Short mmCIF file of C-alpha atoms in Angstrom, two decimals:
data_model
loop_
_atom_site.label_atom_id
_atom_site.label_comp_id
_atom_site.label_asym_id
_atom_site.label_seq_id
_atom_site.Cartn_x
_atom_site.Cartn_y
_atom_site.Cartn_z
CA MET A 1 126.35 340.52 10.50
CA SER A 2 127.14 343.45 12.78
CA ASP A 3 127.59 342.96 16.49
CA ILE A 4 124.42 344.97 17.14
CA ALA A 5 122.41 342.85 14.71
CA SER A 6 123.48 339.60 16.33
CA ARG A 7 122.72 340.89 19.84
CA VAL A 8 119.28 342.11 18.72
CA LYS A 9 118.53 338.76 17.14
CA ALA A 10 119.64 336.87 20.24
CA ILE A 11 117.19 338.89 22.37
CA ILE A 12 114.35 338.22 19.93
CA VAL A 13 115.07 334.49 19.84
CA ASP A 14 115.13 334.37 23.62
CA LYS A 15 112.07 336.51 24.36
CA LEU A 16 109.76 335.33 21.60
CA GLY A 17 110.88 331.70 21.65
CA VAL A 18 111.35 331.65 17.88
CA ASP A 19 113.96 329.95 15.72
CA GLU A 20 116.95 332.04 14.68
CA THR A 21 116.24 331.40 10.99
CA GLU A 22 112.85 333.16 11.36
CA VAL A 23 114.47 336.36 12.58
CA ALA A 24 114.95 337.94 9.14
CA PRO A 25 115.38 341.73 8.79
CA GLU A 26 111.91 342.16 7.27
CA ALA A 27 110.17 339.96 9.87
CA SER A 28 107.44 341.80 11.78
CA PHE A 29 107.32 341.15 15.53
CA THR A 30 103.52 340.92 15.56
CA ASN A 31 102.70 339.50 12.12
CA ASP A 32 105.58 337.06 11.64
CA LEU A 33 107.09 336.30 15.04
CA GLY A 34 103.93 335.86 17.12
CA ALA A 35 104.44 338.78 19.50
CA ASP A 36 101.49 340.47 21.20
CA SER A 37 101.49 344.03 22.51
CA LEU A 38 103.06 343.03 25.84
CA ASP A 39 105.80 341.01 24.12
CA THR A 40 106.64 344.05 22.01
CA VAL A 41 106.95 346.27 25.10
CA GLU A 42 109.22 343.69 26.68
CA LEU A 43 111.42 343.52 23.58
CA ILE A 44 111.86 347.30 23.56
CA MET A 45 112.79 347.20 27.25
CA GLU A 46 115.33 344.47 26.62
CA PHE A 47 116.90 346.52 23.82
CA GLU A 48 117.10 349.49 26.18
CA LYS A 49 118.82 347.39 28.81
CA GLU A 50 121.20 345.61 26.45
CA PHE A 51 122.34 348.77 24.65
CA ASN A 52 121.97 351.20 27.56
CA ILE A 53 119.66 353.54 25.68
CA ALA A 54 116.21 355.01 26.29
CA ILE A 55 113.70 354.52 23.48
CA PRO A 56 110.84 357.06 23.81
CA ASP A 57 107.33 355.64 23.34
CA ASP A 58 106.68 357.61 20.14
CA GLN A 59 109.85 356.16 18.59
CA ALA A 60 109.15 352.67 19.89
CA GLU A 61 105.86 352.68 17.99
CA ASN A 62 107.83 352.83 14.73
CA ILE A 63 109.93 349.77 15.54
CA GLY A 64 107.85 346.97 14.05
CA THR A 65 110.39 344.71 12.39
CA VAL A 66 113.76 343.18 13.17
CA GLY A 67 115.37 345.56 10.67
CA ASP A 68 113.68 348.60 12.26
CA ALA A 69 115.15 347.63 15.63
CA ILE A 70 118.66 347.10 14.29
CA ALA A 71 118.59 350.39 12.36
CA TYR A 72 117.30 352.37 15.34
CA ILE A 73 119.89 350.94 17.70
CA GLU A 74 122.78 351.37 15.26
CA GLU A 75 121.81 355.03 15.02
CA ASN A 76 121.23 355.67 18.71
CA ALA A 77 123.50 353.34 20.71
CA LYS A 78 126.36 355.12 22.42
CA MET B 1 63.42 326.49 42.18
CA GLU B 2 64.78 322.98 42.31
CA LEU B 3 68.55 322.90 42.68
CA LYS B 4 70.60 320.79 40.26
CA ARG B 5 72.76 317.90 41.43
CA VAL B 6 76.52 318.26 41.01
CA VAL B 7 79.07 315.49 40.46
CA VAL B 8 82.85 315.21 40.18
CA THR B 9 84.01 313.78 36.85
CA GLY B 10 87.72 314.58 36.56
CA LEU B 11 90.79 314.96 38.77
CA GLY B 12 94.28 316.39 38.34
CA ALA B 13 97.15 316.97 40.77
CA ILE B 14 100.78 317.97 40.97
CA THR B 15 101.89 317.67 44.60
CA PRO B 16 104.97 317.23 46.80
CA ILE B 17 104.25 313.48 46.93
CA GLY B 18 103.34 312.83 43.31
CA ASN B 19 103.08 314.71 40.04
CA THR B 20 99.93 312.87 38.92
CA VAL B 21 96.75 311.85 40.76
CA GLU B 22 97.82 308.20 40.73
CA GLU B 23 101.26 308.91 42.22
CA TYR B 24 99.72 311.27 44.78
CA TRP B 25 97.19 308.66 45.94
CA ASN B 26 99.78 305.88 46.15
CA SER B 27 101.99 308.09 48.31
CA LEU B 28 99.02 309.06 50.49
CA ILE B 29 97.99 305.52 51.33
CA ASN B 30 101.60 304.49 51.86
CA GLY B 31 102.30 307.30 54.30
CA VAL B 32 105.05 308.98 52.28
CA SER B 33 106.44 312.30 53.51
CA GLY B 34 107.07 314.95 50.85
CA CYS B 35 109.33 316.97 53.10
CA ALA B 36 113.02 317.65 52.45
CA PRO B 37 115.59 320.46 52.55
CA ILE B 38 114.60 323.43 50.35
CA THR B 39 116.18 323.34 46.88
CA GLN B 40 114.57 326.44 45.31
CA PHE B 41 116.78 328.94 47.15
CA ASP B 42 119.58 329.05 49.68
CA ALA B 43 117.71 328.80 52.98
CA SER B 44 120.79 328.55 55.20
CA LYS B 45 119.97 331.83 57.00
CA PHE B 46 116.29 330.99 57.47
CA LYS B 47 114.74 329.62 60.66
CA THR B 48 113.07 326.93 58.54
CA GLN B 49 115.26 325.27 55.93
CA PHE B 50 112.89 322.58 54.63
CA ALA B 51 109.56 322.34 52.83
CA CYS B 52 107.38 319.99 50.80
CA GLU B 53 108.46 320.87 47.27
CA VAL B 54 107.17 319.36 44.05
CA LYS B 55 109.84 316.80 43.04
CA GLY B 56 111.70 316.55 39.74
CA TYR B 57 109.90 319.56 38.32
CA ASN B 58 111.10 321.05 35.05
CA ALA B 59 108.76 323.61 33.51
CA ASN B 60 110.09 322.80 30.03
CA ASP B 61 108.61 319.31 30.31
CA TYR B 62 105.15 320.93 30.30
CA PHE B 63 105.44 324.28 28.50
CA ASP B 64 107.34 325.83 25.64
CA ARG B 65 109.90 328.47 26.51
CA LYS B 66 107.71 331.43 25.63
CA GLU B 67 104.81 330.15 27.75
CA VAL B 68 107.07 329.58 30.74
CA ARG B 69 108.12 333.23 30.81
CA LYS B 70 104.48 334.35 31.05
CA LEU B 71 103.46 331.93 33.80
CA ASP B 72 104.45 332.33 37.41
CA LEU B 73 105.12 328.95 39.04
CA TYR B 74 101.70 329.05 40.74
CA ALA B 75 100.03 329.41 37.32
CA GLN B 76 102.21 326.62 35.87
CA TYR B 77 100.95 324.28 38.59
CA ALA B 78 97.40 325.45 37.81
CA MET B 79 97.72 324.64 34.11
CA ILE B 80 99.26 321.22 34.78
CA ALA B 81 96.55 320.21 37.26
CA ALA B 82 93.76 321.55 35.04
CA ASP B 83 95.13 319.76 31.96
CA GLN B 84 95.23 316.47 33.85
CA ALA B 85 91.67 316.96 35.13
CA VAL B 86 90.26 317.87 31.71
CA ALA B 87 91.95 314.79 30.21
CA ASP B 88 90.68 312.58 33.05
CA SER B 89 87.11 313.82 32.56
CA GLY B 90 87.14 312.51 28.99
CA VAL B 91 85.44 315.64 27.61
CA ASP B 92 86.17 316.92 24.17
CA PRO B 93 86.33 320.68 24.88
CA GLU B 94 85.29 321.35 21.27
CA LYS B 95 81.99 319.55 21.79
CA LEU B 96 80.96 321.47 24.92
CA ASP B 97 78.78 324.55 24.96
CA ALA B 98 81.72 326.81 25.83
CA ASP B 99 79.47 329.54 27.27
CA ARG B 100 78.28 327.04 29.90
CA VAL B 101 81.73 325.94 31.09
CA GLY B 102 83.57 328.09 33.64
CA VAL B 103 86.77 328.18 35.65
CA ILE B 104 86.91 329.14 39.34
CA TRP B 105 90.34 328.81 40.89
CA GLY B 106 91.79 329.42 44.34
CA ALA B 107 95.20 330.81 45.23
CA GLY B 108 95.99 332.25 48.62
CA ILE B 109 98.79 334.48 47.40
CA GLY B 110 99.37 334.21 43.64
CA GLY B 111 102.65 335.02 41.92
CA LEU B 112 104.80 335.72 44.94
CA LEU B 113 108.08 334.77 43.23
CA THR B 114 107.32 337.12 40.34
CA PHE B 115 106.60 339.92 42.80
CA LEU B 116 109.82 339.22 44.69
CA GLN B 117 111.96 339.15 41.54
CA GLU B 118 110.50 342.30 40.00
CA VAL B 119 110.64 344.37 43.17
CA THR B 120 114.15 343.14 43.94
CA GLY B 121 115.20 344.18 40.43
CA PHE B 122 113.76 347.64 40.98
CA ALA B 123 115.38 348.02 44.40
CA GLN B 124 118.78 347.10 42.98
CA GLY B 125 118.51 349.63 40.13
CA ASP B 126 118.96 353.40 40.06
CA GLY B 127 115.29 354.18 40.56
CA THR B 128 114.37 353.94 36.87
CA PRO B 129 111.30 351.69 36.65
CA ARG B 130 112.04 348.73 34.42
CA PHE B 131 109.20 346.46 35.41
CA SER B 132 108.36 343.72 32.95
CA PRO B 133 105.06 344.20 31.14
CA PHE B 134 104.32 340.66 32.37
CA PHE B 135 104.90 341.56 36.03
CA ILE B 136 101.26 342.29 36.87
CA PRO B 137 99.61 339.65 34.64
CA LYS B 138 102.00 337.00 36.03
CA MET B 139 101.52 337.96 39.64
CA ILE B 140 97.80 338.53 40.09
CA ALA B 141 95.92 335.77 41.87
CA ASP B 142 93.17 335.59 39.23
CA ILE B 143 95.41 334.96 36.24
CA ALA B 144 95.41 331.15 36.58
CA PRO B 145 91.68 330.81 35.76
CA GLY B 146 92.27 333.29 32.94
CA HIS B 147 94.99 331.12 31.42
CA ILE B 148 92.89 327.96 31.75
CA SER B 149 89.93 329.63 29.99
CA MET B 150 92.16 330.84 27.15
CA LYS B 151 93.66 327.42 26.60
CA TYR B 152 90.30 325.65 26.35
CA GLY B 153 88.02 328.47 25.17
CA PHE B 154 85.70 328.08 28.18
CA ARG B 155 83.66 331.31 28.28
CA GLY B 156 81.46 330.70 31.33
CA PRO B 157 81.89 332.28 34.79
CA ASN B 158 85.57 332.87 35.48
CA PHE B 159 87.30 334.24 38.57
CA GLY B 160 89.74 333.56 41.38
CA THR B 161 88.89 333.05 45.04
CA VAL B 162 91.21 334.40 47.73
CA SER B 163 90.70 333.30 51.33
CA ALA B 164 94.24 332.23 52.29
CA CYS B 165 94.32 328.52 53.07
CA ALA B 166 90.57 328.13 52.38
CA SER B 167 90.87 329.57 48.85
CA SER B 168 90.40 326.45 46.77
CA THR B 169 87.60 325.13 48.97
CA ASN B 170 85.84 328.43 48.32
CA ALA B 171 86.50 327.90 44.60
CA ILE B 172 84.92 324.44 44.68
CA GLY B 173 82.01 325.77 46.75
CA GLU B 174 81.35 328.62 44.32
CA ALA B 175 81.52 326.34 41.29
CA TYR B 176 79.16 323.89 43.01
CA ASN B 177 76.66 326.63 43.85
CA LEU B 178 76.66 328.10 40.34
CA ILE B 179 75.95 324.69 38.80
CA ARG B 180 73.21 324.03 41.38
CA LEU B 181 71.60 327.32 40.39
CA GLY B 182 71.71 326.38 36.72
CA LYS B 183 74.20 329.12 35.78
CA ALA B 184 76.67 326.71 34.16
CA ASP B 185 76.99 323.02 33.20
CA MET B 186 80.59 322.40 34.12
CA PHE B 187 83.58 323.94 35.90
CA VAL B 188 87.29 323.45 35.99
CA THR B 189 87.93 324.26 39.63
CA GLY B 190 90.68 323.77 42.19
CA GLY B 191 93.69 325.74 43.32
CA SER B 192 97.42 326.16 43.20
CA GLU B 193 100.19 327.80 45.19
CA ALA B 194 103.95 328.28 44.89
CA ALA B 195 105.31 330.28 47.83
CA ILE B 196 108.49 328.34 48.66
CA ASN B 197 110.77 331.30 48.09
CA GLN B 198 112.57 333.80 50.33
CA ALA B 199 109.50 336.00 50.76
CA GLY B 200 107.10 333.13 51.48
CA VAL B 201 109.28 331.20 53.90
CA GLY B 202 110.66 334.37 55.51
CA GLY B 203 107.20 335.86 55.95
CA PHE B 204 105.63 332.74 57.47
CA ASN B 205 108.73 332.27 59.63
CA SER B 206 108.26 335.74 61.11
CA MET B 207 104.72 334.78 62.07
CA GLN B 208 106.17 331.75 63.87
CA ALA B 209 103.78 329.64 61.83
CA LEU B 210 106.31 327.15 60.42
CA SER B 211 107.93 324.11 61.97
CA THR B 212 111.65 324.63 62.59
CA ARG B 213 112.56 320.95 63.00
CA ASN B 214 115.59 321.32 60.71
CA ASP B 215 117.29 318.21 62.07
CA ASP B 216 114.44 315.93 60.96
CA PRO B 217 112.38 317.38 58.08
CA THR B 218 110.51 314.19 57.16
CA THR B 219 108.84 314.05 60.58
CA ALA B 220 108.40 317.82 60.93
CA SER B 221 104.72 317.88 59.93
CA ARG B 222 103.13 316.31 63.04
CA PRO B 223 99.43 317.16 63.19
CA PHE B 224 97.77 316.36 66.55
CA ASP B 225 101.09 315.17 68.02
CA LYS B 226 102.34 316.61 71.29
CA GLY B 227 105.59 317.64 69.64
CA ARG B 228 104.01 319.60 66.78
CA ASP B 229 105.66 322.97 66.24
CA GLY B 230 103.96 324.55 63.25
CA PHE B 231 103.13 323.72 59.66
CA VAL B 232 105.44 322.71 56.83
CA MET B 233 105.02 324.70 53.65
CA GLY B 234 103.94 322.78 50.57
CA GLU B 235 103.36 323.77 46.96
CA GLY B 236 101.55 322.45 43.91
CA GLY B 237 98.09 322.38 42.43
CA ALA B 238 94.99 320.25 42.18
CA SER B 239 91.96 320.42 39.95
CA LEU B 240 88.44 318.96 39.91
CA ILE B 241 86.08 318.87 36.97
CA ILE B 242 82.62 319.27 38.43
CA GLU B 243 79.53 318.91 36.38
CA GLU B 244 75.72 319.03 36.47
CA TYR B 245 74.51 315.47 37.03
CA GLU B 246 72.32 315.11 33.91
CA HIS B 247 75.05 316.67 31.76
CA ALA B 248 77.50 314.07 33.06
CA ILE B 249 75.06 311.19 32.53
CA LYS B 250 74.21 312.32 29.02
CA ARG B 251 77.83 312.24 27.89
CA GLY B 252 78.50 308.93 29.66
CA ALA B 253 81.06 310.44 32.05
CA ASN B 254 82.92 308.48 34.70
CA ILE B 255 81.47 309.89 37.94
CA TYR B 256 83.67 309.80 41.05
CA CYS B 257 81.07 311.07 43.53
CA GLU B 258 78.55 313.79 44.22
CA ILE B 259 79.11 317.10 46.00
CA VAL B 260 76.36 317.48 48.59
CA GLY B 261 77.23 320.62 50.50
CA ALA B 262 79.51 323.59 50.91
CA GLY B 263 79.82 325.78 53.96
CA MET B 264 81.48 329.13 54.58
CA THR B 265 81.95 331.08 57.80
CA ALA B 266 84.30 333.55 59.47
CA ASP B 267 85.86 333.43 62.94
CA ALA B 268 85.70 337.24 63.28
CA HIS B 269 88.31 336.82 65.98
CA HIS B 270 92.01 337.37 65.10
CA LEU B 271 94.36 337.87 62.13
CA THR B 272 96.02 334.49 62.40
CA ALA B 273 94.90 332.65 65.56
CA PRO B 274 91.84 330.41 65.39
CA HIS B 275 88.92 330.96 67.75
CA PRO B 276 90.05 329.05 70.88
CA GLU B 277 86.85 327.01 71.06
CA GLY B 278 86.83 326.39 67.32
CA LEU B 279 83.64 328.38 66.89
CA GLY B 280 84.15 329.19 63.20
CA ALA B 281 85.30 325.63 62.51
CA LYS B 282 82.23 324.19 64.23
CA LYS B 283 79.84 326.48 62.39
CA VAL B 284 81.39 325.81 58.99
CA MET B 285 81.08 322.05 59.33
CA MET B 286 77.45 322.42 60.42
CA ASN B 287 76.85 324.85 57.61
CA ALA B 288 78.25 322.43 55.01
CA LEU B 289 76.25 319.47 56.37
CA GLU B 290 73.00 321.43 56.65
CA ASP B 291 73.41 322.82 53.12
CA ASN B 292 71.79 319.73 51.69
CA GLY B 293 70.46 318.03 54.79
CA THR B 294 73.35 315.61 55.41
CA ASP B 295 72.96 313.90 58.80
CA PRO B 296 76.26 314.26 60.73
CA ASN B 297 75.99 310.54 61.57
CA GLU B 298 76.39 309.71 57.88
CA VAL B 299 79.92 311.16 57.74
CA ASP B 300 82.63 308.49 57.62
CA TYR B 301 85.77 310.56 57.08
CA ILE B 302 86.95 314.09 57.77
CA ASN B 303 90.06 315.34 56.03
CA VAL B 304 90.80 318.03 58.58
CA HIS B 305 92.61 321.31 58.21
CA GLY B 306 95.03 319.99 60.88
CA THR B 307 98.11 322.04 60.00
CA ALA B 308 100.10 321.02 63.12
CA THR B 309 100.05 324.44 64.72
CA PRO B 310 99.73 324.28 68.51
CA LEU B 311 96.38 326.14 68.72
CA GLY B 312 94.72 325.17 65.44
CA ASP B 313 94.73 321.41 66.03
CA ILE B 314 93.19 321.77 69.48
CA ALA B 315 90.44 324.11 68.25
CA GLU B 316 89.54 321.85 65.33
CA SER B 317 89.35 318.68 67.43
CA LYS B 318 87.05 320.48 69.91
CA ALA B 319 84.87 321.63 67.04
CA ILE B 320 84.56 318.08 65.65
CA LYS B 321 83.36 316.77 69.02
CA GLU B 322 80.77 319.53 69.25
CA VAL B 323 79.41 318.93 65.75
CA PHE B 324 79.38 315.14 65.79
CA GLY B 325 78.80 314.27 69.46
CA ASP B 326 79.33 310.53 70.10
CA HIS B 327 79.67 309.89 66.37
CA ALA B 328 82.98 311.82 66.51
CA TYR B 329 84.53 308.63 67.92
CA ASP B 330 83.27 306.47 65.02
CA LEU B 331 84.71 308.74 62.36
CA ASN B 332 88.03 308.43 60.65
CA ILE B 333 89.87 311.73 60.82
CA SER B 334 93.17 312.47 59.11
CA SER B 335 95.44 315.32 58.25
CA THR B 336 97.15 314.52 54.96
CA LYS B 337 99.24 317.66 55.52
CA SER B 338 101.44 315.31 57.56
CA MET B 339 102.59 314.02 54.14
CA THR B 340 101.99 316.84 51.63
CA GLY B 341 102.77 319.78 53.88
CA HIS B 342 100.41 322.71 53.72
CA LEU B 343 99.66 323.77 50.16
CA LEU B 344 98.08 327.03 51.40
CA GLY B 345 95.53 328.13 48.82
CA ALA B 346 95.73 324.77 47.06
CA ALA B 347 95.12 322.76 50.26
CA GLY B 348 91.36 322.49 49.80
CA ALA B 349 91.64 321.12 46.29
CA VAL B 350 94.44 318.65 46.98
CA GLU B 351 92.67 317.42 50.13
CA SER B 352 89.31 317.20 48.36
CA ILE B 353 90.97 314.70 46.04
CA ALA B 354 92.06 312.70 49.10
CA CYS B 355 88.38 312.61 50.19
CA ILE B 356 87.12 311.68 46.72
CA LEU B 357 89.62 308.84 46.34
CA ALA B 358 88.91 307.61 49.88
CA ILE B 359 85.28 307.24 48.75
CA LYS B 360 86.31 305.56 45.50
CA ASN B 361 88.88 303.17 46.97
CA GLY B 362 87.55 302.49 50.47
CA ILE B 363 90.81 303.52 52.12
CA VAL B 364 91.42 306.42 54.51
CA PRO B 365 94.90 307.96 54.18
CA PRO B 366 96.77 308.35 57.45
CA THR B 367 98.05 311.17 59.65
CA ILE B 368 101.73 310.22 59.70
CA ASN B 369 104.41 311.34 62.16
CA HIS B 370 102.51 310.52 65.33
CA PHE B 371 104.87 309.88 68.22
CA GLU B 372 103.22 311.13 71.39
CA ASP B 373 99.62 311.92 72.38
CA ASP B 374 98.86 315.49 73.38
CA PRO B 375 96.86 315.58 76.63
CA GLU B 376 95.04 318.67 75.31
CA ILE B 377 93.60 316.65 72.42
CA ASP B 378 91.00 313.91 72.91
CA ASN B 379 92.92 310.90 71.70
CA LYS B 380 89.86 308.68 71.71
CA LEU B 381 89.20 310.36 68.38
CA ASN B 382 90.48 308.19 65.52
CA PHE B 383 93.09 310.33 63.79
CA THR B 384 94.15 307.40 61.55
CA PHE B 385 97.64 307.75 62.97
CA ASN B 386 100.62 306.46 60.98
CA LYS B 387 98.87 303.88 58.80
CA ALA B 388 96.05 304.01 56.27
CA GLN B 389 92.83 302.26 57.33
CA LYS B 390 90.41 300.33 55.15
CA ARG B 391 86.91 301.67 55.51
CA GLU B 392 83.89 302.02 53.30
CA VAL B 393 83.56 305.79 52.95
CA LYS B 394 80.17 307.02 51.74
CA VAL B 395 80.39 310.60 52.96
CA ALA B 396 83.59 312.62 53.42
CA LEU B 397 84.08 316.17 54.64
CA SER B 398 87.03 318.42 53.81
CA ASN B 399 87.85 321.33 56.13
CA THR B 400 90.04 324.34 55.39
CA PHE B 401 90.62 327.44 57.49
CA GLY B 402 92.54 330.51 56.38
CA PHE B 403 94.43 333.36 58.02
CA GLY B 404 91.93 336.18 58.28
CA GLY B 405 89.48 333.78 59.91
CA HIS B 406 88.00 332.36 56.70
CA ASN B 407 86.54 328.85 57.02
CA ALA B 408 85.26 326.67 54.21
CA SER B 409 84.14 323.04 54.11
CA VAL B 410 82.78 320.83 51.38
CA VAL B 411 80.96 317.48 51.55
CA PHE B 412 81.45 314.63 49.06
CA LYS B 413 79.13 311.62 48.86
CA ALA B 414 79.25 308.30 46.99
CA LEU B 415 76.63 308.13 44.24
#
């Protein structure tokens, strides 16, 4: 597992209070991991802080799964 | 229209002198002080370095990790007190008509710690706003009743009351009035507060409202004593389940007592100082007694606001003499803030429980920390100094007065 993937997963485990084994690449924040709209905003903000990037709202809308988040950050992190 | 009767059928409390109603009551009648050096932050640069904190509190004992992050401490105390009260009432929430059950909750401030942390975070950044999406819904003073309704599915009237240190008495009064009017069958009511942080202690310190007796915290809260030098900040929450009388009878509820009056007035005088003659305090007690025709001579016990500020205690004792005349000397009066500290918006709820249990148990909790009479206070009044007194209590009155000049009182009566 890449460094980015493990850091993303750690944030999800912490913020959503889920078990690490649930945080599979295809897991949806809202459908599988119990996040509501505010949780999702908070997750995006945590990713921004952790990886020192800015995720525009229109891009953030497309980040719905663990895998989406990892892929976006791998592409955009400096 | 004939007004409905309203009874109390459940209690819950998390306080500086006990994290359940039973522990709280035992500490009250044994004269236990909840005051100690502040543990929640480094207070070494503050004028006041002590408070009445909830003891042994670990949020994870009550909530899962995800819940904790969405609940300011004031809302955590609200949920804990409400859960205890619902359990104590013996209701099965599933069997209630959820549209007829409401939540009215008092908090004087709300999520002050959340506000402090979020704004501090912003101030330390580069100007980019990175506020948590939970900032506002954690902080606002109405979110506690929202959380309680969501947990239990209670869809009746739901709001917060904000009147500083009278907040939870206003909550109880509103819930009582709505049941009387037939608008609901049952309420979870009460209040909570958690302001023992840098902003809360620093802010009240600047107003010179807090005791600064740092060398002797356990005797710092000295209501009606000559040496009193301000109030001691407390924190916690307390909840009452109140219910329409027939509704309670029909489900075979354990009834603690009846609520027979609520009064509300304003001093219209000053931001923080009470009216010097206790005008608002006098009117609010009369208002509460007249609400349902209670004869002042029937009152056995007054749990006073009595915060141990120099002016407030004098004004309130004058007001009691004016309302009760000669009967003032037959009453038991006590300020349980001498033990719990001042729970601000939660004071009315936590002190209402002291009144209700005084009725139930026939014991009046004391005003501890009395050392020297104040010549400006009529010490022929029975302030129940230092030791609880046995007394059959049929009618008890709870007074609360808030900064802004808000006054609220509520009257409890044995069934």
